[in-house]
Short mmCIF file of C-alpha atoms in Angstrom, two decimals:
data_model
loop_
_atom_site.label_atom_id
_atom_site.label_comp_id
_atom_site.label_asym_id
_atom_site.label_seq_id
_atom_site.Cartn_x
_atom_site.Cartn_y
_atom_site.Cartn_z
CA MET A 1 -3.69 7.83 -29.22
CA ARG A 2 -6.57 10.15 -28.93
CA PRO A 3 -10.24 10.41 -27.94
CA LEU A 4 -12.43 11.14 -30.97
CA LEU A 5 -15.08 13.54 -29.69
CA THR A 6 -15.83 11.91 -26.35
CA CYS A 7 -13.85 10.20 -23.64
CA SER A 8 -15.20 6.86 -24.77
CA LEU A 9 -13.42 7.03 -28.12
CA LEU A 10 -9.86 6.79 -27.09
CA THR A 11 -6.52 5.30 -27.71
CA ALA A 12 -5.09 2.55 -25.89
CA ALA A 13 -4.42 -1.00 -26.10
CA PHE A 14 -3.43 -3.95 -24.16
CA VAL A 15 -2.96 -7.73 -24.65
CA THR A 16 -1.82 -10.65 -22.52
CA ALA A 17 1.85 -11.65 -22.34
CA ALA A 18 4.49 -12.70 -19.87
CA THR A 19 5.46 -10.09 -17.25
CA PRO A 20 9.01 -8.81 -17.73
CA PRO A 21 11.35 -9.53 -14.78
CA ALA A 22 12.09 -6.71 -12.35
CA PRO A 23 15.67 -5.36 -12.46
CA ALA A 24 17.98 -5.86 -9.50
CA PRO A 25 17.79 -3.11 -6.82
CA GLY A 26 20.00 -0.17 -7.66
CA SER A 27 20.57 -1.23 -11.23
CA ALA A 28 19.75 1.04 -14.14
CA PRO A 29 16.48 0.41 -15.98
CA GLU A 30 16.98 -1.68 -19.07
CA ALA A 31 14.76 -2.81 -21.91
CA ALA A 32 16.81 -5.17 -23.99
CA PRO A 33 16.01 -4.62 -27.65
CA ALA A 34 14.61 -7.66 -29.33
CA SER A 35 13.19 -8.41 -32.72
CA SER A 36 10.03 -6.36 -33.12
CA SER A 37 8.65 -8.98 -35.48
CA ALA A 38 8.01 -11.66 -32.84
CA PRO A 39 6.66 -11.67 -29.28
CA ALA A 40 9.08 -12.35 -26.41
CA GLY A 41 6.91 -15.06 -24.85
CA PRO A 42 3.85 -17.22 -25.41
CA ILE A 43 0.62 -15.37 -26.18
CA LEU A 44 -2.09 -16.12 -23.65
CA PRO A 45 -5.82 -15.95 -24.41
CA GLU A 46 -6.76 -12.44 -25.50
CA ARG A 47 -9.32 -10.07 -24.05
CA LYS A 48 -10.91 -7.08 -25.69
CA PRO A 49 -9.22 -3.65 -25.50
CA ASP A 50 -10.49 -1.37 -22.76
CA VAL A 51 -10.84 1.54 -25.18
CA ILE A 52 -11.03 2.27 -28.88
CA TYR A 53 -7.72 3.17 -30.51
CA VAL A 54 -7.24 6.69 -31.80
CA PRO A 55 -3.72 8.06 -32.41
CA THR A 56 -2.11 10.83 -30.40
CA PRO A 57 -1.28 13.73 -32.77
CA GLN A 58 2.43 14.00 -33.43
CA LYS A 59 2.53 17.52 -32.00
CA VAL A 60 1.28 16.12 -28.69
CA VAL A 61 3.79 13.24 -28.85
CA ASP A 62 6.60 15.77 -29.24
CA GLU A 63 5.38 17.76 -26.23
CA MET A 64 5.08 14.64 -24.08
CA LEU A 65 8.69 13.71 -24.85
CA ARG A 66 9.89 17.26 -24.16
CA MET A 67 8.19 17.16 -20.78
CA ALA A 68 9.77 13.75 -20.08
CA GLU A 69 13.23 15.38 -20.28
CA LEU A 70 14.72 12.25 -21.79
CA THR A 71 18.35 11.28 -21.30
CA PRO A 72 20.20 8.55 -23.22
CA GLU A 73 20.06 6.32 -20.12
CA ASP A 74 16.25 6.37 -19.92
CA VAL A 75 13.95 3.48 -20.77
CA VAL A 76 10.46 4.38 -22.03
CA TYR A 77 7.36 2.20 -21.75
CA ASP A 78 4.27 3.25 -23.71
CA LEU A 79 1.17 1.57 -22.28
CA GLY A 80 -1.25 1.24 -25.15
CA CYS A 81 1.26 1.98 -27.90
CA GLY A 82 -1.09 1.90 -30.90
CA ASP A 83 1.00 2.36 -34.04
CA GLY A 84 4.20 2.77 -32.02
CA ARG A 85 4.68 6.47 -32.69
CA ILE A 86 5.73 7.43 -29.14
CA VAL A 87 8.38 4.75 -28.68
CA ILE A 88 9.70 5.34 -32.20
CA ALA A 89 9.92 9.10 -31.59
CA ALA A 90 11.69 8.54 -28.25
CA ALA A 91 14.28 6.27 -29.87
CA LYS A 92 14.90 8.72 -32.70
CA LEU A 93 15.01 11.78 -30.43
CA ARG A 94 17.43 10.54 -27.77
CA GLY A 95 18.50 7.07 -28.80
CA VAL A 96 16.75 5.61 -25.77
CA LYS A 97 15.49 2.06 -25.42
CA ALA A 98 11.71 1.81 -25.48
CA VAL A 99 8.98 -0.81 -25.26
CA GLY A 100 5.44 -0.41 -26.54
CA TYR A 101 2.66 -2.59 -25.10
CA ASP A 102 -0.71 -3.12 -26.76
CA ILE A 103 -3.53 -5.60 -26.32
CA ASP A 104 -4.72 -5.45 -29.93
CA PRO A 105 -2.79 -7.83 -32.24
CA GLU A 106 -3.53 -5.59 -35.22
CA ARG A 107 -1.93 -2.62 -33.48
CA VAL A 108 1.04 -4.76 -32.49
CA LYS A 109 1.51 -5.85 -36.11
CA GLU A 110 1.25 -2.24 -37.32
CA ALA A 111 3.64 -0.93 -34.67
CA ARG A 112 6.25 -3.59 -35.43
CA ALA A 113 6.10 -2.70 -39.12
CA ASN A 114 6.56 0.98 -38.25
CA VAL A 115 9.53 0.16 -36.02
CA ARG A 116 11.18 -1.70 -38.90
CA ALA A 117 10.42 1.13 -41.32
CA ALA A 118 11.94 3.68 -38.90
CA GLY A 119 15.12 1.59 -38.53
CA VAL A 120 15.00 1.53 -34.72
CA GLU A 121 14.64 -2.24 -34.15
CA HIS A 122 17.86 -2.18 -32.12
CA LEU A 123 16.21 0.17 -29.62
CA VAL A 124 12.47 -0.48 -29.72
CA ARG A 125 10.46 -3.58 -28.86
CA ILE A 126 6.70 -4.02 -29.32
CA GLU A 127 4.92 -6.53 -27.10
CA GLN A 128 1.40 -7.88 -26.99
CA ALA A 129 0.42 -7.49 -23.34
CA ASP A 130 -2.27 -6.64 -20.82
CA VAL A 131 -0.70 -3.63 -19.12
CA PHE A 132 -2.50 -4.34 -15.84
CA THR A 133 -0.42 -7.52 -15.44
CA LEU A 134 2.99 -5.96 -16.11
CA ASP A 135 5.93 -5.21 -13.87
CA LEU A 136 6.72 -1.64 -14.94
CA THR A 137 9.87 -1.19 -12.83
CA GLY A 138 12.14 -1.65 -15.85
CA ALA A 139 11.15 1.83 -17.05
CA ASN A 140 11.84 5.30 -15.76
CA VAL A 141 9.53 7.04 -18.24
CA ILE A 142 5.93 5.89 -18.75
CA THR A 143 3.57 7.35 -21.35
CA LEU A 144 -0.20 6.93 -21.23
CA TYR A 145 -3.26 7.79 -23.25
CA LEU A 146 -5.99 6.02 -21.33
CA LEU A 147 -9.26 6.87 -19.64
CA PRO A 148 -9.05 8.46 -16.16
CA GLN A 149 -10.29 5.34 -14.39
CA LEU A 150 -7.66 3.24 -16.18
CA ASN A 151 -4.91 5.62 -15.04
CA VAL A 152 -6.14 5.18 -11.47
CA ARG A 153 -6.21 1.40 -11.91
CA LEU A 154 -2.51 1.52 -12.88
CA MET A 155 -1.47 3.56 -9.84
CA PRO A 156 -0.33 0.59 -7.68
CA GLN A 157 2.01 -0.51 -10.50
CA LEU A 158 3.21 3.02 -11.18
CA ALA A 159 3.91 3.66 -7.49
CA ARG A 160 6.55 0.90 -7.57
CA LEU A 161 8.67 2.79 -10.13
CA ARG A 162 12.06 4.13 -9.01
CA PRO A 163 12.14 7.59 -7.40
CA GLY A 164 12.48 10.18 -10.13
CA ALA A 165 10.60 8.17 -12.77
CA ARG A 166 8.36 10.36 -14.93
CA ILE A 167 4.80 9.58 -15.97
CA LEU A 168 3.20 11.47 -18.88
CA SER A 169 -0.50 11.24 -19.70
CA HIS A 170 -2.26 12.65 -22.73
CA ASN A 171 -5.53 14.38 -21.87
CA PHE A 172 -6.43 12.49 -18.71
CA ASP A 173 -5.33 12.99 -15.13
CA MET A 174 -4.78 10.46 -12.37
CA ARG A 175 -7.16 11.07 -9.50
CA GLY A 176 -5.34 11.11 -6.18
CA ALA A 177 -1.95 12.12 -7.63
CA LYS A 178 -1.03 15.80 -8.02
CA PRO A 179 0.79 16.51 -11.31
CA VAL A 180 4.02 18.49 -11.17
CA GLU A 181 3.32 20.03 -14.56
CA VAL A 182 0.38 20.49 -16.93
CA ARG A 183 0.78 21.83 -20.46
CA HIS A 184 -1.75 22.58 -23.17
CA VAL A 185 -1.21 21.84 -26.85
CA THR A 186 -3.35 23.12 -29.72
CA VAL A 187 -3.67 21.08 -32.89
CA GLU A 188 -5.70 22.26 -35.85
CA PRO A 189 -8.82 20.11 -36.38
CA GLY A 190 -8.00 17.37 -38.86
CA GLY A 191 -4.41 18.54 -38.93
CA ASP A 192 -1.09 17.10 -37.84
CA GLY A 193 -1.48 14.28 -40.35
CA ASP A 194 -4.19 12.52 -38.34
CA PHE A 195 -7.88 12.16 -39.05
CA PHE A 196 -8.84 11.67 -35.41
CA VAL A 197 -8.46 15.08 -33.80
CA ASP A 198 -10.84 16.87 -31.44
CA GLU A 199 -13.02 19.52 -33.06
CA ASP A 200 -11.51 22.22 -30.86
CA GLY A 201 -8.00 20.77 -31.18
CA ASN A 202 -7.21 21.38 -27.50
CA HIS A 203 -5.04 18.78 -25.80
CA THR A 204 -3.57 18.53 -22.30
CA VAL A 205 -0.45 16.72 -21.12
CA TYR A 206 -0.01 15.83 -17.43
CA LYS A 207 3.30 14.98 -15.78
CA TRP A 208 3.99 13.24 -12.47
CA VAL A 209 7.30 12.34 -10.85
CA VAL A 210 7.55 9.28 -8.58
CA PRO A 211 6.86 9.45 -5.70
CA TRP A 212 4.01 11.79 -6.54
CA GLU A 213 2.36 14.19 -4.14
CA PRO A 214 -1.10 13.05 -3.05
CA GLU A 215 -3.88 15.21 -4.42
CA VAL A 216 -6.34 16.44 -1.83
CA ALA A 217 -9.93 16.13 -2.98
CA PRO A 218 -11.83 19.45 -2.91
CA ARG A 219 -14.25 19.78 -0.03
#
């Protein structure tokens, strides 16, 4: 998921669906794999995506997952999953369970097809959902590629994650939360198998760990 040449051309996606139930206190996060070919609940009236979808280059996906320090017990939620590349890569890399959420039915259809093609249907689920309505506490790794103001809008939901949960954001920070790590990734323009790549090919990945340290605004 990736901004084209400006912040306004960006990946993401959301759609409206039932909120997943929160796990019992002290229990391990779990995302039960389900058929990626059908939604888990009734589809409610749709709204338009907040941003235009552009894919995150695979090189950036790989760096995000390295920074996440995945373990086999982790559960990954990708908010605005696009074609499903992050959740598919997470499942293949560590065998973790993962759920991708997207508001665009076309992206959901594409992602489900990619999950089937990758043979990870037993680990990965794709849901049509509006991410701002979700209970995210079933995950301990969250990946984002949204606009800065959308990251901030998600902060109340993200703050309810278990201590130690990791949040990774491609290119955009989260005002008010100090990242524990920031890495830069260079991708050749038009390279990495994707058409949508910045002209300069410079990407940034931000990482936070819950509970995050408040970021003091400069005076």
